[in-house]
Amino acid sequence: MPENVQATSAVPATTIRARMKAPEWGALLIFLLAEIVFFTINSPYFLSWPNIVNIITALSITGILAAGGTILLIAGQFDLSVGSGTAFVALMFAIAAQSLGIMPAVGVAVLVGVGIGMLNGFLVTVVGVNALITTLGTLAIFRGLTLSIGGASSVRITGFDWAIARPFLDIPLSAVLFLVIAVGIAVLLSRTVFGRTIYAIGANENAARLVGIRTKKTLFLGFVISGVCMAITGLVSASQLGSTSGTTGTGLELAVVTAIILGGTSLKGGTGSMFGTVLGLLIVGVLNNGMTLMNINSTWQQVAAGTLLILAVSFDQIRQRFIRA
Amino acid sequence: MPENVQATSAVPATTIRARMKAPEWGALLIFLLAEIVFFTINSPYFLSWPNIVNIITALSITGILAAGGTILLIAGQFDLSVGSGTAFVALMFAIAAQSLGIMPAVGVAVLVGVGIGMLNGFLVTVVGVNALITTLGTLAIFRGLTLSIGGASSVRITGFDWAIARPFLDIPLSAVLFLVIAVGIAVLLSRTVFGRTIYAIGANENAARLVGIRTKKTLFLGFVISGVCMAITGLVSASQLGSTSGTTGTGLELAVVTAIILGGTSLKGGTGSMFGTVLGLLIVGVLNNGMTLMNINSTWQQVAAGTLLILAVSFDQIRQRFIRA
Amino acid sequence: MSAPTFLSVRGIRKSFGSVKVLHGVDLDLPAGSVTALLGENGAGKSTFVRILAGDHHADEGNIEIDGAPISFRSVAQSREAGIRLIAQEIADAPTLSVAENITLGAVPNRLGFVDYGAMRSIAQRALDSLGADLQLDAPVSSLRLGERQIVEIARATAGASRCLIFDEPTAALSDAETKRLFALIERMRSRGVAILYITHRLDEVFAIADRVCVLRDGRVSLDAKVAEVDQTAVVTAMVGRAVASHQDHHVYAETGAARLVEVRGLTSDSFFNIDVDVAPGEIVGIYGKVGSGVPELAGAIFGAVPHASGDILVDGKPVIFRHPSEAIAQGFGFLPADRASEGLLRPRSVAENLAAPSWRRLARGAFVSRRIETSAFGRWHKTLKVRSRPDGAERIATLSGGNQQKVLLGRWLEAGSKLLLLVEPTRGVDVGARQEIYQVLRDLARQGHGILIASSDYEDITEAATRAIVMVRGQMVAHLPQNEISTARLTEAAGGGAHA
Amino acid sequence: QDAGITPPPEVAQFEEIAPGSGEGLTIGFTQLGLGVPFTEALQKGMVAAAETAGVNLVTCDSKFDAAAALDCARQFRTQNVDGLVTFQADAAAAANICAEGPQVPVIAIDIEQQPCQTAFVGAANTYAGQIVGYAIGQYFKENFDCQYDAWVSLESLAVGVVNDMRMGGMREGFAQVCGEVQNLRVIDTGAGGQADTAQRQVTDTLTALPGAQKIIVVGINEDVVTGALAAARSQNRTENLYLGVQNFDPGNCQIWTAPHFIASAAYFPEKYAQLILPNLIKAVKGEEIAKQILVPHEVVTKDNMMQLYPETNC
Ligand SMILES: Nc1ncnc2c1ncn2[C@@H]1O[C@H](COP(=O)(O)OP(=O)(O)OP(=O)(O)O)[C@@H](O)[C@H]1O
Ligand SMILES: Nc1ncnc2c1ncn2[C@@H]1O[C@H](COP(=O)(O)OP(=O)(O)OP(=O)(O)O)[C@@H](O)[C@H]1O
Ligand SMILES: [Mg+2]
Ligand SMILES: [Mg+2]
C-alpha cells in the first residue's frame, strides 16, 4: 500500500517539523468544516441542534464499533465480523429476554459479544489464521446463525427503550454512550500503557515481542474489546429499533473500516487515533445527513459519497506534498 | 496482520526443505480433495462432468476478477471496485449495443474497463490515495452511476450469447475464458520479468525502486489489468444473463478477496500465486455447489462456508507447525 | 580478577533443519567484564545471542544464571533475568517517538496510565549517557540508521540490567558515537554488568574487551584473555588462516578517458556545493561520519533522493535522474545504506535478490530463466563467500546479516555497472570477506569501472581508495591523493566536525 | 382466472391526482431502498404525483435497513414535515420508528407501522402470492394433471415477512389446486434478490435435477427469474422451467416471452401514489380515511398482458 513508506532515510528534517505543526488530521478537519458550511447554506435545517443530535445518533452504532476497530487496526488487525456479531448479539438478547427477562438477557448479550471476540482472538492469535479470513469466516457464520435461528421475520423486543430516552439536552442515550466510549477509547489509546502497547505491536510486532510485550495476549484482548463493542451495539440496536432481524447490521463492517481508514489509521498498523476515526465518522455522517436533507436521490448520494471519500484523502495527500515542497 | 510475520527468522531449515516438497498450498489441496470426497459420497450428481463444468462456470466471473486481484494483492494493493466496475461495464455495453451494435459496444466496454482501472491507478499512484479508500470510493461511484443511469430494471441484451456457447467438451466459453486467463496470469506472475517486478514491489517497494523498477508505472499497470478484467467480466456477465441490472456483481469484491487470501497471498504483499488463488476459488466454489446439490438451506450454507473457510486456513497453520516440530 | 560468573552456557546446539549452526557452544560471561564474540559471517553469533535473549530456542544445551539452571521459553523470561540484547537488525517501532521507543516494554506509568514526564526524563537520561542529541518527540522513522541504532542502545541501557549483549552495535555509528558507547560500556562494566560484544572490527576488541571468544564451525575455537592474544591469532581462529591486507595495491593511472560522472556544485539540505568526479579505473573514497551527508550524496547522484541545485554530468552533459532506473540505464549502480528498508526483498530467494537489477538481461525475452539466474548467482557465491546454498534458492531473510550485505553488493557487481556508488559496502562483513571485496573492487577498477565508496569505515578508504575526500557536516574538508590516505589523516580531517 | 382466491375486502381502486390538491404541504417519504424495479417505479410515481398535487416531497432511502429508517424518521422530525409515507423493512421496529419520528399522519406502504400508522397502503402480499400460485396450479392441473418435478422457490430472506407472505402465498395458492408443494427447494438469492446469485444456484439445482422436464420456478422478483432463465439457457433447458413471478415490469421481455411463463402478479407500483397521496393529504387536513387500502393486484399471463400494459412491446 502506497502510503509513502518510511520516507527513506533521506527525508529532509524540515518536513518532520512541518508535520508536527499541522497534524495528520488537519486536512480532514478542514474538509469536515467545508461540508458543514456547504450544507448550512443549502439546508435551513442542517445547523440546528436537533439535526446535530440526529447526526451523532445516526453514528452511534457505527461509531461504537469503530472504536473497537480502531484499536485493532492500529495493532494491524481487522475485524469484519462486527455487523453480523451485532445482529447475533441482538437476536440472542431478544430470545433471552423473552424467557429470562431483560436484565439476565443483558448478561447473555455481553457473554455472546465477548464470546465472539474470544473466538476471533483465539483463531487469530492461537491458531494463527489471518485476521481477514477469520473475521470473514465469523461474519458468514454469525450472519448465517442469525438467519437460521431467528428466521426471516424480525423479533420484537419490548420494555427495553433506554437507547432512545433523552435524559438531557435532548440527546438520546445511544449517542451519549457513543461519545463516552469514543472518549474512553481515545484516552485508552493515547494515555495508557495498554494503548501504547497496541501502537507498538502495530508498528512492529517483532520489536514489541523482543522487548517482552505479550503481543498475542494483547491482540487477543483487542479482539475481545471488539466483541464487547458488538455486545454494546447489539443492545443499542435492539433498544433503538425495539426489534431485531436477520438483516440488522448488514454492511456495518465496511462503514466501520471506511471511517477508520478515512480518519488516518493506516492498514499497515502503528498509526492512527480515535480522534481521527471520529473525524472520519463525522465526514461520512454529515455527508449522508446533509444530502438527505437536500433531498438528493440515494443513488446519486452513493456517487457523491464515493467521490468525497476520495477527495478527502486526496486533499490530505496534496496538502502534505505542498508542505514538503 | 498476523500472518505469523516472516515466520520470524526462526524457521528451521527443515521447514524450508519440507516446504519445497510440500508447497504452501499443499494443505489447501488436501482440503479441496476432502471436500470433493465428501460431496461425491453425499450427492450422486457431484462428480459428473456437467457438474464439474458447472462449478468452473460458476467461478468464471469471480475467477477472472481474482486473476487481476492476485496481481494487485501480491504487489500490496487492493481493488474493491471490481463488482461495481463489472456492473458499470455491462450497463455501458448494453446501452452502446442498443445504439451502435454489438461490436462497437465491445470496444466501448473495453474502454470503460480500462478507464476504471486507469482512474484507480491514477488515484493510487499519482495522487497517492490509499488503495483501499480509492477503490471503496470508486466502488460507490460506479454502483451509484450504474443505478442512476440504468435505473433499477434490468436492461435486455440480445444477440450476444457467446459466453454460454459450448463449442467443445460441453464447456461454456466463459469457463474456457476463465481458464485461459488463469493460466495466462499464472505464467505472467511466475515466469516473466513483469511478474518478478510485481513480487518485488510487494516485498519492498522502496528497494524495488532502487533496483530500477518503475514501481508506480507497474502498479498503475496492475490497476489497468484489473480494469481489463472488469471489462471482460462485464461482457461475460452481460452475455451469460442476457441482461444487466443495478445489482449485477454486488458483493463480488469480497468473494474475490476471500479467494485470493484463502489461496495464500498475504495482505502484506510479496508472496502468493495464481495457482493458490485458483485453489481458493475452487474450495469456495465446490462448497457452494455441493451444498446446493445437497439441498442445504442457504442460511446454513453460510454458516458452513464461514466455518470451512476458517478450517481450511487453520489446517494449513497447524500443518506448518507440525512440520516445524 | 576472578569475577563471579553471571551466565554460563554449556553444549548449546542449534540447527535450522539440516543446517547445523551451533554444535556445542560453551561460554561463560563473568559479571563486570566485557567478552568479545567474533566469527565469520554466518558463524552463528547472532543465532547464539538470540538464544540467550529467549528469541530462539536451543535444540540442546544448558544455561545457568548465577549458578542456577534456567531455561528461557520466552523473551520476557530472559529480560526478567536481566539480559538485554541490542540486536543486529534494528527492531524498533517506526511510528512511535524516540522517547516511546526508548521506554518500549518498560513504560513508566501510574495505574496503567503513561507517565509522559517520567518517560521523557528516562529517555533523556539514556540519550545523555550516550551523548546523543535527538528530539524526544520525533518519530523514529524520521531518524537516520545510526540514530535509530542509538535509540536501540538507549533502550537496552535505560533500565537496570545485569547483562548487555551488543550484536554489531557500531556498524552504523560514527567514531564519536562509538567512543561514547565505549565509555558507556566501561561504566556498565564497572557496575558489574556482564557484557557480550559482537563485532567484526578487531581494533574494537582490543580497545574494550577483557576476553575474546571466536566462533568457528559451530564451536568456540578460541577463548582467551585479550592480553594474551594478538590480531593474527584472532583472525586465524576465525578464518582458519591468516588474512593479509594490502596484498595488491591498485594504483589509478590517468587514462585520459572521459569521466564517468562529474558532479558540480551539488547541494541539498544534507550537503553543500559538492564537486566530485569519478573516472574509469578510479576508486574514489568519500569518508564521513554520521551527519556528514556522505550517504545522501551518493543517493542524490543516483537519483534516489532529489537534490536542490547543482549539476550531474555524464559524458559532459548534464543529466537529471528523476528515477533510479534512469541512472541504472546510464550504467550506475547504487548500494544503499539501509539493508532492511532499502535493499532486501525479504520474502524472495537469495538468487532472485542478487539478480534483481539484471532480471531483464538474464531473462529470455520476457521470461525469466532460473538456470541462467542460478549460474549468475554461482559466480558471486564463491567470490564473495556467501554462506548460503550454492543455488541461492532459500529466502534471503534466512541469511545472516553479513551475508545479506554480500548479496546486495553482488547485485551491482552482477549488473556490471560502469559506475558503482557504494554506501558502506562492507558493513557487517567479516575480516576475511572484506579483503575479498576490496580485491573484487580493485579488479573492477582495473577493468575500467569507476567506483565511489561512501563510507564511515576508514578501512574501506585506506584499503581500496585511489583517492579520498573527507566530508564534515555536508562540506568537503579534505582531498587526499592515494599516497596520503591513512587512518590518521582521515580521522584528523574528519575530527573537525565531531559533535560538540 | 383467480376465481379460486377471494381478494381481501380492503382492495381499493386507483384514482387520478387532483392538481394542486396538496399545495404548501411537505411530505416525507421513507423509501425501502432504491436499486430494484419495484421501488424505482414507486418513487417515479410518487415524484410525479407530488408534482401534480403541488406537494414538496422529501425522500430518504432506508436501504432495506431498519436502523437507516429510524434515522430517516429523525430527520423528518427535524424537517417538520406535515405528513409521512413510510416504506421500511421491519414491522417490529415500527414502534420505535414511530416514537422517534414526527407526530403527523403516517401512511405505511406494504409493511405495517404500528402504532402511528394512519392508514396502510400496500400489496396484499399473501393474495398476490396466492393468485400466482393458483394460476400455476390451474395450468398444471389442466396440462399435466398436477405432475411436476420440483418447486424451486427463489427467495430473498433478507426481505423478511414480505418474502414469507409472497412465497408462502404462492405455495398456498398452488396447494388449493394441486395439493401440498412437493420437492421444494428454497434458494436465497441475497439481499433484495439478485440475478447472478440466482443464476449460480439455479445452475447447480438444475444439475441436481437431471432429466427433470417440469420444474416450477417462482421468484420474489423479476431479477431472480432472469437469473434462473440464464442458468437454464446455458444448459439448454429453458423449456423445462415453468415460471411464476411477482411484479410486472413491461420492459422485461425476457421473462414474458419465455416458453413457459405462466403467471405474474401485477403490483402497479407506478400507481401506488394514486392510493397514497390523496389519502395522506386528506389525513393531514384532518379528514377521516380508510385504515386499509390495498392494491388491486391482477394476475398477468401471456394472454392478458397486452390489455393490462398496452405499452408492453415484446
Ligand atoms: N531462520 C533461519 N533459517 C535458516 N537458516 C538460518 C536462519 N537464521 C539463520 N540461519 C543460518 O544460520 C547461520 C548463522 O547465522 P547468524 O545470523 O547467526 O550468523 P552471524 O554469525 O551472526 O553472521 P553475521 O556476522 O553475518 O551477522 C547462517 O548460515 C544463516 O544462514
Ligand atoms: N524465479 C523463479 N522462481 C521460481 N521458480 C522458477 C523461477 N524461474 C524458473 N523457475 C522454475 O524453474 C524451472 C526451470 O526454469 P526455466 O525453464 O526458466 O530454466 P531452464 O530450463 O534452465 O532455462 P531454459 O530452458 O530457458 O534454458 C521451471 O520449472 C520454472 O518454473
Ligand atoms: Mg549476525
Ligand atoms: Mg529449460
Short mmCIF file of C-alpha atoms in Angstrom, two decimals, chain A:
data_model
loop_
_atom_site.label_atom_id
_atom_site.label_comp_id
_atom_site.label_asym_id
_atom_site.label_seq_id
_atom_site.Cartn_x
_atom_site.Cartn_y
_atom_site.Cartn_z
CA MET A 1 0.00 0.00 0.00
CA PRO A 2 1.34 3.24 -1.11
CA GLU A 3 1.45 5.35 1.99
CA ASN A 4 4.87 6.55 1.02
CA VAL A 5 6.70 4.12 3.18
CA GLN A 6 9.31 5.17 5.64
CA ALA A 7 10.11 8.30 3.71
CA THR A 8 13.56 6.77 3.05
CA SER A 9 16.41 7.68 5.32
CA ALA A 10 16.82 10.90 3.45
CA VAL A 11 13.70 12.91 4.26
CA PRO A 12 14.72 16.48 4.93
CA ALA A 13 14.33 17.45 8.54
CA THR A 14 12.08 20.38 7.65
CA THR A 15 9.29 18.02 6.67
CA ILE A 16 9.34 16.46 10.05
CA ARG A 17 9.00 19.77 11.76
CA ALA A 18 6.23 20.91 9.43
CA ARG A 19 4.36 17.72 10.12
CA MET A 20 4.45 18.26 13.80
CA LYS A 21 2.74 21.60 13.43
CA ALA A 22 -0.01 20.62 11.01
CA PRO A 23 -1.29 17.39 12.44
CA GLU A 24 -2.31 14.39 10.37
CA TRP A 25 -5.98 15.16 10.67
CA GLY A 26 -5.73 18.87 9.86
CA ALA A 27 -6.88 18.40 6.28
CA LEU A 28 -9.76 16.19 7.33
CA LEU A 29 -10.95 18.79 9.79
CA ILE A 30 -10.91 21.42 7.08
CA PHE A 31 -12.80 19.06 4.84
CA LEU A 32 -15.42 18.48 7.51
CA LEU A 33 -15.81 22.21 8.05
CA ALA A 34 -16.24 22.72 4.31
CA GLU A 35 -19.02 20.12 4.33
CA ILE A 36 -20.70 21.85 7.25
CA VAL A 37 -20.56 25.25 5.58
CA PHE A 38 -21.91 23.81 2.35
CA PHE A 39 -24.87 22.09 3.96
CA THR A 40 -25.62 25.04 6.21
CA ILE A 41 -26.00 27.16 3.12
CA ASN A 42 -28.08 24.56 1.32
CA SER A 43 -30.47 23.45 4.00
CA PRO A 44 -32.17 25.55 6.65
CA TYR A 45 -32.46 22.53 8.95
CA PHE A 46 -28.85 21.47 8.86
CA LEU A 47 -27.29 23.62 11.53
CA SER A 48 -29.94 23.11 14.18
CA TRP A 49 -29.45 21.35 17.49
CA PRO A 50 -31.94 18.56 16.71
CA ASN A 51 -30.16 17.85 13.45
CA ILE A 52 -26.72 17.82 15.06
CA VAL A 53 -28.10 15.35 17.57
CA ASN A 54 -29.51 13.33 14.67
CA ILE A 55 -26.12 13.15 13.01
CA ILE A 56 -24.41 11.90 16.14
CA THR A 57 -27.21 9.49 16.96
CA ALA A 58 -27.07 8.05 13.46
CA LEU A 59 -23.37 7.44 14.01
CA SER A 60 -23.67 5.76 17.35
CA ILE A 61 -23.65 2.11 16.27
CA THR A 62 -21.02 2.53 13.57
CA GLY A 63 -19.06 4.71 15.97
CA ILE A 64 -19.01 2.28 18.86
CA LEU A 65 -17.85 -0.50 16.55
CA ALA A 66 -15.28 1.82 15.01
CA ALA A 67 -13.87 2.49 18.46
CA GLY A 68 -13.03 -1.18 18.89
CA GLY A 69 -12.00 -1.38 15.26
CA THR A 70 -9.56 1.49 15.68
CA ILE A 71 -7.74 -0.39 18.41
CA LEU A 72 -7.49 -3.44 16.20
CA LEU A 73 -6.44 -1.61 13.06
CA ILE A 74 -3.75 0.32 14.91
CA ALA A 75 -2.49 -3.06 16.07
CA GLY A 76 -2.51 -4.17 12.43
CA GLN A 77 -5.60 -6.37 12.72
CA PHE A 78 -9.08 -6.40 11.19
CA ASP A 79 -12.50 -7.28 12.44
CA LEU A 80 -15.07 -7.73 9.71
CA SER A 81 -17.47 -9.69 11.91
CA VAL A 82 -18.79 -6.61 13.71
CA GLY A 83 -22.00 -6.28 11.70
CA SER A 84 -23.11 -9.87 11.93
CA GLY A 85 -21.85 -10.03 15.51
CA THR A 86 -24.16 -7.12 16.36
CA ALA A 87 -27.08 -8.92 14.77
CA PHE A 88 -26.30 -12.15 16.58
CA VAL A 89 -25.99 -10.43 19.95
CA ALA A 90 -29.27 -8.64 19.38
CA LEU A 91 -31.01 -11.88 18.48
CA MET A 92 -29.63 -13.78 21.46
CA PHE A 93 -30.67 -10.88 23.64
CA ALA A 94 -34.17 -10.90 22.21
CA ILE A 95 -34.54 -14.63 22.74
CA ALA A 96 -33.12 -14.50 26.24
CA ALA A 97 -35.30 -11.51 27.12
CA GLN A 98 -38.41 -13.48 26.23
CA SER A 99 -37.58 -16.33 28.55
CA LEU A 100 -35.36 -14.82 31.25
CA GLY A 101 -36.32 -11.16 31.41
CA ILE A 102 -34.38 -8.09 30.47
CA MET A 103 -31.55 -7.97 32.99
CA PRO A 104 -30.37 -11.56 32.64
CA ALA A 105 -30.65 -11.10 28.89
CA VAL A 106 -28.25 -8.18 29.05
CA GLY A 107 -25.80 -10.54 30.71
CA VAL A 108 -26.35 -13.03 27.92
CA ALA A 109 -25.69 -10.34 25.33
CA VAL A 110 -22.42 -9.38 26.96
CA LEU A 111 -21.35 -13.00 27.14
CA VAL A 112 -22.22 -13.56 23.50
CA GLY A 113 -20.27 -10.47 22.43
CA VAL A 114 -17.26 -11.42 24.49
CA GLY A 115 -17.56 -14.95 23.14
CA ILE A 116 -17.43 -13.77 19.55
CA GLY A 117 -14.43 -11.62 20.36
CA MET A 118 -12.71 -14.53 22.08
CA LEU A 119 -13.41 -16.81 19.14
CA ASN A 120 -11.88 -14.32 16.72
CA GLY A 121 -8.97 -13.68 19.06
CA PHE A 122 -8.33 -17.37 19.57
CA LEU A 123 -8.33 -18.10 15.86
CA VAL A 124 -6.01 -15.22 15.07
CA THR A 125 -3.56 -15.38 17.95
CA VAL A 126 -3.51 -19.04 18.91
CA VAL A 127 -4.34 -20.91 15.73
CA GLY A 128 -2.65 -18.26 13.62
CA VAL A 129 -5.32 -17.72 10.97
CA ASN A 130 -5.09 -14.40 9.17
CA ALA A 131 -7.48 -11.88 10.74
CA LEU A 132 -9.18 -11.07 7.48
CA ILE A 133 -10.01 -14.71 6.80
CA THR A 134 -11.02 -15.32 10.41
CA THR A 135 -13.43 -12.47 10.57
CA LEU A 136 -14.78 -13.01 7.06
CA GLY A 137 -15.48 -16.53 8.30
CA THR A 138 -17.16 -15.46 11.51
CA LEU A 139 -19.02 -12.77 9.56
CA ALA A 140 -20.61 -15.53 7.50
CA ILE A 141 -21.08 -17.85 10.47
CA PHE A 142 -22.91 -15.39 12.68
CA ARG A 143 -24.99 -13.97 9.86
CA GLY A 144 -25.98 -17.49 8.92
CA LEU A 145 -26.76 -18.39 12.52
CA THR A 146 -28.81 -15.24 12.98
CA LEU A 147 -30.88 -16.03 9.89
CA SER A 148 -31.20 -19.71 10.79
CA ILE A 149 -32.13 -19.27 14.43
CA GLY A 150 -34.13 -16.07 14.16
CA GLY A 151 -35.85 -16.89 10.92
CA ALA A 152 -36.53 -14.25 8.36
CA SER A 153 -39.02 -12.16 10.24
CA SER A 154 -37.91 -9.74 12.86
CA VAL A 155 -38.26 -10.36 16.56
CA ARG A 156 -40.00 -7.75 18.67
CA ILE A 157 -38.29 -6.56 21.86
CA THR A 158 -40.41 -4.66 24.36
CA GLY A 159 -39.61 -2.80 27.54
CA PHE A 160 -36.05 -2.01 26.52
CA ASP A 161 -36.22 1.55 25.32
CA TRP A 162 -33.27 3.13 27.14
CA ALA A 163 -31.33 3.94 23.97
CA ILE A 164 -33.96 6.35 22.66
CA ALA A 165 -34.51 8.01 26.03
CA ARG A 166 -33.31 11.61 26.05
CA PRO A 167 -32.49 12.48 29.65
CA PHE A 168 -30.62 15.72 28.95
CA LEU A 169 -30.12 18.24 26.18
CA ASP A 170 -32.46 16.18 24.06
CA ILE A 171 -29.62 13.75 23.29
CA PRO A 172 -30.58 10.06 23.11
CA LEU A 173 -28.64 7.78 25.42
CA SER A 174 -27.26 5.82 22.46
CA ALA A 175 -25.47 8.96 21.28
CA VAL A 176 -24.25 9.68 24.80
CA LEU A 177 -22.92 6.16 25.04
CA PHE A 178 -21.07 6.56 21.75
CA LEU A 179 -19.46 9.78 22.94
CA VAL A 180 -18.45 8.21 26.25
CA ILE A 181 -16.94 5.19 24.52
CA ALA A 182 -15.13 7.35 21.98
CA VAL A 183 -13.58 9.43 24.71
CA GLY A 184 -12.75 6.32 26.71
CA ILE A 185 -11.00 4.63 23.81
CA ALA A 186 -9.24 7.86 22.87
CA VAL A 187 -7.82 8.03 26.40
CA LEU A 188 -7.05 4.33 26.40
CA LEU A 189 -5.10 4.63 23.16
CA SER A 190 -3.22 7.80 23.85
CA ARG A 191 -2.71 7.71 27.59
CA THR A 192 -2.43 4.17 28.84
CA VAL A 193 0.33 1.61 28.69
CA PHE A 194 -2.12 -0.77 27.05
CA GLY A 195 -2.83 1.77 24.33
CA ARG A 196 0.80 2.45 23.61
CA THR A 197 1.41 -1.30 23.51
CA ILE A 198 -1.21 -1.50 20.78
CA TYR A 199 0.69 1.09 18.76
CA ALA A 200 3.97 -0.73 19.31
CA ILE A 201 2.53 -4.03 18.13
CA GLY A 202 1.08 -2.42 15.06
CA ALA A 203 4.31 -0.60 14.28
CA ASN A 204 6.47 -3.69 14.57
CA GLU A 205 5.12 -6.83 16.15
CA ASN A 206 8.56 -8.38 16.24
CA ALA A 207 10.11 -5.41 18.01
CA ALA A 208 7.31 -5.45 20.54
CA ARG A 209 7.84 -9.14 21.17
CA LEU A 210 11.57 -8.60 21.61
CA VAL A 211 11.05 -6.12 24.42
CA GLY A 212 8.96 -8.67 26.25
CA ILE A 213 5.48 -7.47 25.32
CA ARG A 214 2.98 -10.31 25.28
CA THR A 215 1.86 -9.47 21.79
CA LYS A 216 -0.57 -12.33 21.38
CA LYS A 217 -2.25 -11.69 24.70
CA THR A 218 -2.64 -8.04 23.81
CA LEU A 219 -4.08 -8.80 20.40
CA PHE A 220 -6.45 -11.32 21.95
CA LEU A 221 -7.63 -8.59 24.28
CA GLY A 222 -8.09 -6.29 21.29
CA PHE A 223 -10.46 -8.77 19.70
CA VAL A 224 -12.31 -9.18 22.97
CA ILE A 225 -12.75 -5.41 23.18
CA SER A 226 -14.17 -5.50 19.68
CA GLY A 227 -16.50 -8.25 20.91
CA VAL A 228 -17.60 -6.09 23.82
CA CYS A 229 -18.33 -3.32 21.35
CA MET A 230 -20.54 -5.77 19.43
CA ALA A 231 -22.35 -6.61 22.65
CA ILE A 232 -22.98 -2.93 23.25
CA THR A 233 -24.11 -2.22 19.70
CA GLY A 234 -26.28 -5.31 19.75
CA LEU A 235 -28.04 -3.88 22.80
CA VAL A 236 -28.19 -0.38 21.33
CA SER A 237 -29.64 -1.71 18.11
CA ALA A 238 -32.19 -3.86 19.94
CA SER A 239 -33.22 -0.94 22.06
CA GLN A 240 -33.31 1.68 19.32
CA LEU A 241 -35.36 -0.43 16.96
CA GLY A 242 -37.30 -2.35 19.57
CA SER A 243 -36.69 -5.33 17.35
CA THR A 244 -34.02 -7.28 15.59
CA SER A 245 -33.93 -9.16 12.34
CA GLY A 246 -31.69 -11.13 10.06
CA THR A 247 -30.54 -8.04 8.23
CA THR A 248 -29.65 -6.00 11.30
CA GLY A 249 -26.16 -4.60 10.93
CA THR A 250 -25.60 -5.71 7.34
CA GLY A 251 -22.72 -3.83 5.77
CA LEU A 252 -21.57 -2.23 9.02
CA GLU A 253 -18.10 -3.74 8.61
CA LEU A 254 -17.46 -1.65 5.54
CA ALA A 255 -18.79 1.54 7.10
CA VAL A 256 -16.56 0.93 10.10
CA VAL A 257 -13.41 0.27 8.11
CA THR A 258 -14.11 3.25 5.87
CA ALA A 259 -14.41 5.62 8.82
CA ILE A 260 -11.26 4.32 10.46
CA ILE A 261 -9.11 4.49 7.35
CA LEU A 262 -10.55 7.83 6.34
CA GLY A 263 -9.58 9.02 9.82
CA GLY A 264 -5.95 8.33 9.05
CA THR A 265 -5.33 4.94 10.57
CA SER A 266 -3.09 3.01 8.24
CA LEU A 267 -3.75 -0.54 7.13
CA LYS A 268 -0.14 -1.20 7.98
CA GLY A 269 -0.80 -0.52 11.64
CA GLY A 270 1.09 1.57 14.15
CA THR A 271 -0.60 4.87 13.37
CA GLY A 272 -3.99 6.42 13.83
CA SER A 273 -6.13 7.75 16.60
CA MET A 274 -9.65 7.66 17.91
CA PHE A 275 -9.93 11.35 17.16
CA GLY A 276 -9.16 10.64 13.52
CA THR A 277 -11.78 7.92 13.48
CA VAL A 278 -14.37 10.31 14.90
CA LEU A 279 -13.48 12.78 12.15
CA GLY A 280 -13.85 10.01 9.60
CA LEU A 281 -17.23 9.08 11.04
CA LEU A 282 -18.39 12.69 11.01
CA ILE A 283 -17.28 13.30 7.43
CA VAL A 284 -19.36 10.38 6.26
CA GLY A 285 -22.22 11.05 8.68
CA VAL A 286 -22.56 14.73 7.85
CA LEU A 287 -22.47 13.91 4.17
CA ASN A 288 -25.29 11.38 4.42
CA ASN A 289 -27.38 13.61 6.60
CA GLY A 290 -26.84 16.72 4.52
CA MET A 291 -27.58 15.02 1.23
CA THR A 292 -30.79 13.58 2.57
CA LEU A 293 -31.83 17.00 3.85
CA MET A 294 -31.16 18.32 0.37
CA ASN A 295 -33.38 15.52 -0.97
CA ILE A 296 -30.69 14.10 -3.21
CA ASN A 297 -31.56 10.75 -4.71
CA SER A 298 -29.77 7.96 -2.87
CA THR A 299 -28.08 6.54 -5.95
CA TRP A 300 -26.53 9.92 -6.61
CA GLN A 301 -25.73 10.09 -2.91
CA GLN A 302 -23.59 7.00 -3.45
CA VAL A 303 -21.71 8.66 -6.28
CA ALA A 304 -21.18 11.79 -4.22
CA ALA A 305 -20.10 9.83 -1.15
CA GLY A 306 -17.54 7.85 -3.14
CA THR A 307 -16.19 10.98 -4.76
CA LEU A 308 -15.92 12.87 -1.50
CA LEU A 309 -14.24 9.94 0.24
CA ILE A 310 -11.52 10.04 -2.39
CA LEU A 311 -11.41 13.83 -2.38
CA ALA A 312 -10.98 13.99 1.38
CA VAL A 313 -7.93 11.78 1.26
CA SER A 314 -6.54 13.34 -1.92
CA PHE A 315 -6.81 16.71 -0.27
CA ASP A 316 -4.70 15.42 2.59
CA GLN A 317 -2.12 13.94 0.22
CA ILE A 318 -1.87 17.11 -1.78
CA ARG A 319 -1.57 19.22 1.34
CA GLN A 320 1.28 17.01 2.54
CA ARG A 321 3.06 17.36 -0.74
CA PHE A 322 2.52 21.09 -0.60
CA ILE A 323 4.09 21.30 2.82
CA ARG A 324 7.02 19.25 1.66
CA ALA A 325 7.72 21.43 -1.34
#
